[in-house]
XYZ file of C-alpha atoms in Angstrom:
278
model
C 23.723 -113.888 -40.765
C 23.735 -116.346 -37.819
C 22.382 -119.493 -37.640
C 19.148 -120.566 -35.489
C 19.745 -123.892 -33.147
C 17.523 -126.799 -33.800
C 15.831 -126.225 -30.269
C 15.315 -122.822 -31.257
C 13.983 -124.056 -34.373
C 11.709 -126.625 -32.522
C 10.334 -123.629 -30.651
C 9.447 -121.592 -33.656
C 7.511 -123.917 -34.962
C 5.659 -124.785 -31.887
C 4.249 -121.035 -31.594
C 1.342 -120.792 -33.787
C 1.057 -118.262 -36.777
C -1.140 -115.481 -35.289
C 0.794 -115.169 -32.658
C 4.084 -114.674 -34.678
C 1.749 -112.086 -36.330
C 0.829 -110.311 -33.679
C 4.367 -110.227 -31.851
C 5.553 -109.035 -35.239
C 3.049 -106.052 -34.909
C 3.946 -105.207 -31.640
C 7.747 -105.054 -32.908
C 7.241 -102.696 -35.703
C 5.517 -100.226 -33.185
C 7.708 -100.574 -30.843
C 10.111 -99.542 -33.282
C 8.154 -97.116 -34.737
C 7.374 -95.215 -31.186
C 11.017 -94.956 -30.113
C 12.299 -93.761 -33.772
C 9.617 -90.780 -33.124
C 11.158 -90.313 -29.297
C 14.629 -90.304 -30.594
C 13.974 -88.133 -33.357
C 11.930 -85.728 -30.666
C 14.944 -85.738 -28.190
C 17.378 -84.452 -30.760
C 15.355 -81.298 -31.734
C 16.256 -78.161 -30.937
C 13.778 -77.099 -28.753
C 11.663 -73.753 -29.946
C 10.399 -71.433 -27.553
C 6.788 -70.513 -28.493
C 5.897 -66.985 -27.611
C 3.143 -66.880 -24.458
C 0.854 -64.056 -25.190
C 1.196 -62.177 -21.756
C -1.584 -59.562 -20.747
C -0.361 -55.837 -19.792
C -0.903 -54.308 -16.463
C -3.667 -51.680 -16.983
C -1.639 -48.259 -16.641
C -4.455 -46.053 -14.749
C -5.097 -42.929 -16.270
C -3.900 -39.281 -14.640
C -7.233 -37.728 -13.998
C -6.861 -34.626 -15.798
C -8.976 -31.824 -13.395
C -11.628 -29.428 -15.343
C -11.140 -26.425 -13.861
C -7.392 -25.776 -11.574
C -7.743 -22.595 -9.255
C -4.913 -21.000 -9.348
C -3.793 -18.637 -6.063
C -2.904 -15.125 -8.710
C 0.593 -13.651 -7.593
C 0.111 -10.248 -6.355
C 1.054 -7.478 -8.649
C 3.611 -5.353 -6.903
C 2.464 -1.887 -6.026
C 4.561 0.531 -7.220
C 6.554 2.574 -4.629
C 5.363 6.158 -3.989
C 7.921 8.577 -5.121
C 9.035 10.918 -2.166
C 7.708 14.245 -2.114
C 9.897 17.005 -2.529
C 11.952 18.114 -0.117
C 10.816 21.474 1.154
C 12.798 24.327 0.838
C 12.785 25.779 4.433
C 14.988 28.329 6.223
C 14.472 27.253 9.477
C 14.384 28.191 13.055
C 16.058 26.263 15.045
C 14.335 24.741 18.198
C 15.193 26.237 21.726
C 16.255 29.709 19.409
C 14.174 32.266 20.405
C 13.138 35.005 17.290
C 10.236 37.310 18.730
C 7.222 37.872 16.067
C 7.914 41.638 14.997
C 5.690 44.354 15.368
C 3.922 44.811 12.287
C 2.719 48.562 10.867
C -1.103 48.722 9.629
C -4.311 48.755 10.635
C -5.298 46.056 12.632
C -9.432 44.662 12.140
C -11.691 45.688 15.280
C -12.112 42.942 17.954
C -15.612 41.716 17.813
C -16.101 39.368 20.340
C -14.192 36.097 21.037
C -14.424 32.636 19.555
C -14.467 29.776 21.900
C -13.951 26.682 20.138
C -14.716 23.419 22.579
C -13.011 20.825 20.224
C -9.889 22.742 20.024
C -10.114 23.523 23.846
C -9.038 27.249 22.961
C -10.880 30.878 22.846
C -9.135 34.125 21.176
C -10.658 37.077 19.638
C -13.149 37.424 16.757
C -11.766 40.006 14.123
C -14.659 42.436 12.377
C -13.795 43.748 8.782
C -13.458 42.451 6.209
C -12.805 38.866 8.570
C -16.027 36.936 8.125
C -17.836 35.832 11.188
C -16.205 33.034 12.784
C -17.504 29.799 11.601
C -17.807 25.741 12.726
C -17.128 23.281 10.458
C -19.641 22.213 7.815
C -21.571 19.023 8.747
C -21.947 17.005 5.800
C -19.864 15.265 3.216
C -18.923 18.782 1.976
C -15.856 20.147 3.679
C -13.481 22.954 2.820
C -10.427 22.054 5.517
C -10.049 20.121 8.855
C -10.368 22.913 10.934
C -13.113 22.929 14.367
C -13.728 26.802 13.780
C -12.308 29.369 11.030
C -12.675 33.148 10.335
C -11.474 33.939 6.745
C -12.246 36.633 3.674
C -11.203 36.630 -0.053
C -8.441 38.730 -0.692
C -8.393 38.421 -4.589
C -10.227 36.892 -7.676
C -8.088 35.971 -10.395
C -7.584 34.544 -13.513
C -9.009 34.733 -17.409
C -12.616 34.262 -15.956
C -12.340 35.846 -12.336
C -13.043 31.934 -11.235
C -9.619 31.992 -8.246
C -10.181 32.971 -5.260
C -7.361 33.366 -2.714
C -8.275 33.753 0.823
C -6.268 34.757 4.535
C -7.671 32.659 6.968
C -7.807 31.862 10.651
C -8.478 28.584 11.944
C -8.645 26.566 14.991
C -8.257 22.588 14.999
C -6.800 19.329 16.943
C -3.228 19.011 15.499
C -4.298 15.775 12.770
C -3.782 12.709 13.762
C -1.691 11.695 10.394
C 0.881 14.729 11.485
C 3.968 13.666 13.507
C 3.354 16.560 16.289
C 6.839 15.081 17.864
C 7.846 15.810 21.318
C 7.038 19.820 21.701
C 4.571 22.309 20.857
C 7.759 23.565 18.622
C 7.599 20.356 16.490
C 3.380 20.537 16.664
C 3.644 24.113 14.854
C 6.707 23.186 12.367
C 4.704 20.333 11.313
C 1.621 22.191 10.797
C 3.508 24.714 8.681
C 5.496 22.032 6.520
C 2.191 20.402 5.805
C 1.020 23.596 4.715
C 3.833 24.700 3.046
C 3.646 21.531 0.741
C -0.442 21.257 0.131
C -1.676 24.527 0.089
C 0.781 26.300 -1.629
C 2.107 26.316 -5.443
C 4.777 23.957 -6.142
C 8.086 25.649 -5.589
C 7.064 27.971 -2.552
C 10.012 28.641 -0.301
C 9.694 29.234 3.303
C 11.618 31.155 5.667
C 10.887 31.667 9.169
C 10.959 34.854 10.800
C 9.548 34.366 14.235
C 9.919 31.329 17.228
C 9.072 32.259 20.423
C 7.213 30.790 23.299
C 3.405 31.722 23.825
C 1.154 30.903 27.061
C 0.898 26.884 27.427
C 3.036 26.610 23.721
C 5.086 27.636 21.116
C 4.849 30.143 17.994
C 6.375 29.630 14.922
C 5.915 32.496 11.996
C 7.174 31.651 8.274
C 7.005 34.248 4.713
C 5.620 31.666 2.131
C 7.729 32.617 -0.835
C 5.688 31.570 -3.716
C 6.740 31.346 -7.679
C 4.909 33.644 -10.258
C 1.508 32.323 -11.200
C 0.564 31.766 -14.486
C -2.569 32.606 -13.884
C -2.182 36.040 -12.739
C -2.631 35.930 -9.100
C -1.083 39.421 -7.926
C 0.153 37.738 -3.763
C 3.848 36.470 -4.039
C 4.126 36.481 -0.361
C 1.999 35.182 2.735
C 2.502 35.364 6.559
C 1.751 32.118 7.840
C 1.909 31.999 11.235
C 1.198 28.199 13.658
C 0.378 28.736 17.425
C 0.355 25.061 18.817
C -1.296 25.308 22.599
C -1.086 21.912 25.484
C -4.557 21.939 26.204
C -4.576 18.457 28.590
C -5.591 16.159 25.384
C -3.665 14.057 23.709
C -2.844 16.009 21.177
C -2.052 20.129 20.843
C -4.527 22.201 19.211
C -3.456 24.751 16.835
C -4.206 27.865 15.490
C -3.473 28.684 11.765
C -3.221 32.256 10.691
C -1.977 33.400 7.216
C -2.051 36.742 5.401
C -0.695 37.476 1.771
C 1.183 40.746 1.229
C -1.999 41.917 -1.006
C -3.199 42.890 2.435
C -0.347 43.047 4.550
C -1.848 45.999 6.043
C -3.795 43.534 8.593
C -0.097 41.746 9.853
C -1.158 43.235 13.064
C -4.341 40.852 13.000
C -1.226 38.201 14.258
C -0.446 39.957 17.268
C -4.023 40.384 18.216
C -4.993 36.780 18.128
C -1.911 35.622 19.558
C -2.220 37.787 22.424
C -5.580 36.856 23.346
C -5.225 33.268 23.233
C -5.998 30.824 25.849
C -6.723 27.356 26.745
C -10.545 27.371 27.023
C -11.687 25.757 30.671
């Protein structure tokens, strides 16, 4: 170890003791404090977790009651109604309505119908008295005036009835009367033919021919045996649709069935009395 000079000596002594003491405790923490920094500087540094707090997610509101718009059900389409088995006419083809053999009714008087714009003759026997339409919710048909009679009851309990008729009314609205009183009385017919007849009825007309102020179209209504014993098979159904100045033709209905084809004449008797009504 090295030696300490004799003026170095001459200081040490010269400093008192308590001094040396307390420099000597100021040395060991000296050394004490930078062992603990050196020690600290070569640690490997830890990271400590930091407790972070979470962003409050918001909650979805979750509704009580959703309204829903319902899809519409699809209607189902109406099935077309069969065709109609027609032997027709042509339009502009003239076929005059035959003179029929029988008896025709007496002429009673004459019906003048102010809806329909038209007066003709009221038949006696066995035609009822000509008739308006019922007011009420009870109806029996869209005419303005009819004349009609039974013809036959039938069935197990005599409950049928079937009936000729003559009738007077506005050509319906819901019929496509076209451009002519020819289309007016082929669409009255057709409608016939299809709703007042039994299913599988077959027409054939037998008469188109030009009348006063419109056009005449006669058709045999063919119809299929009926279960229920009715004894017609075959009807004269004759349309007579008259210009009257409305909007719309009028049109006079007649039909017969073969049970009393004896009153066929009845046709030309109407027909030839009928005018536009003034």
């Amino acid at each position: 170890m090295p030696k300490v000079s004799p003026k170095a000596r001459r200081l040490y002594v010269r400093v008192p003791v308590w001094a040396n003491a307390l420099g000597g405790v100021l040395l060991v923490t000296q050394l004490i404090t930078g062992i603990s920094l050196a020690t600290a500087s070569t640690r490997t540094p830890v990271a400590v977790p930091v407790q972070q707090r979470e962003t409050p997610i918001p909650a979805t509101p979750v509704p009580a009651d959703v309204e829903t718009t319902p899809e519409p059900t699809p209607e189902p389409t109406p099935s077309p109604s069969p065709t109609l088995e027609v032997d027709r006419i042509p339009e502009g083809t003239v076929v005059r309505l035959k003179k029929y053999s029988g008896t025709p009714s007496p002429v009673i008087g004459e019906v003048r119908d102010r809806k329909a714009r038209l007066r003709y003759a009221e038949l006696g026997e066995p035609w009822k008295p000509a008739k308006g339409q019922p007011e009420g919710l009870f109806s029996d048909g869209r005419y303005s005036t009819r004349q009609t009679f039974v013809t036959e009851e039938y069935g197990p309990d005599l409950d049928n009835e079937w009936f000729a008729d003559i009738d007077a009314q506005r050509l319906w609205s819901d019929l496509d009367g076209g451009d002519s009183p020819y289309d007016a009385a082929v669409a009255m017919l057709d409608y016939k033919q299809e709703n007042n007849f039994p299913r599988g009825t077959k027409g054939k007309d037998v008469a188109s021919q030009r009348v006063p102020n419109g056009w005449l179209v006669a058709r045999e209504m063919r119809m299929p045996p009926s279960e229920l014993g009715r004894k017609a098979r075959l009807e004269l159904a004759v349309a007579v649709a008259v210009e009257t100045g409305a909007d719309r033709p009028s049109v006079i209905w007649i039909t017969i069935p073969e049970t009393h084809k004896r009153l066929w004449p009845d046709v030309s008797t109407v027909v030839s009395s009928l005018r536009v009504l003034r």
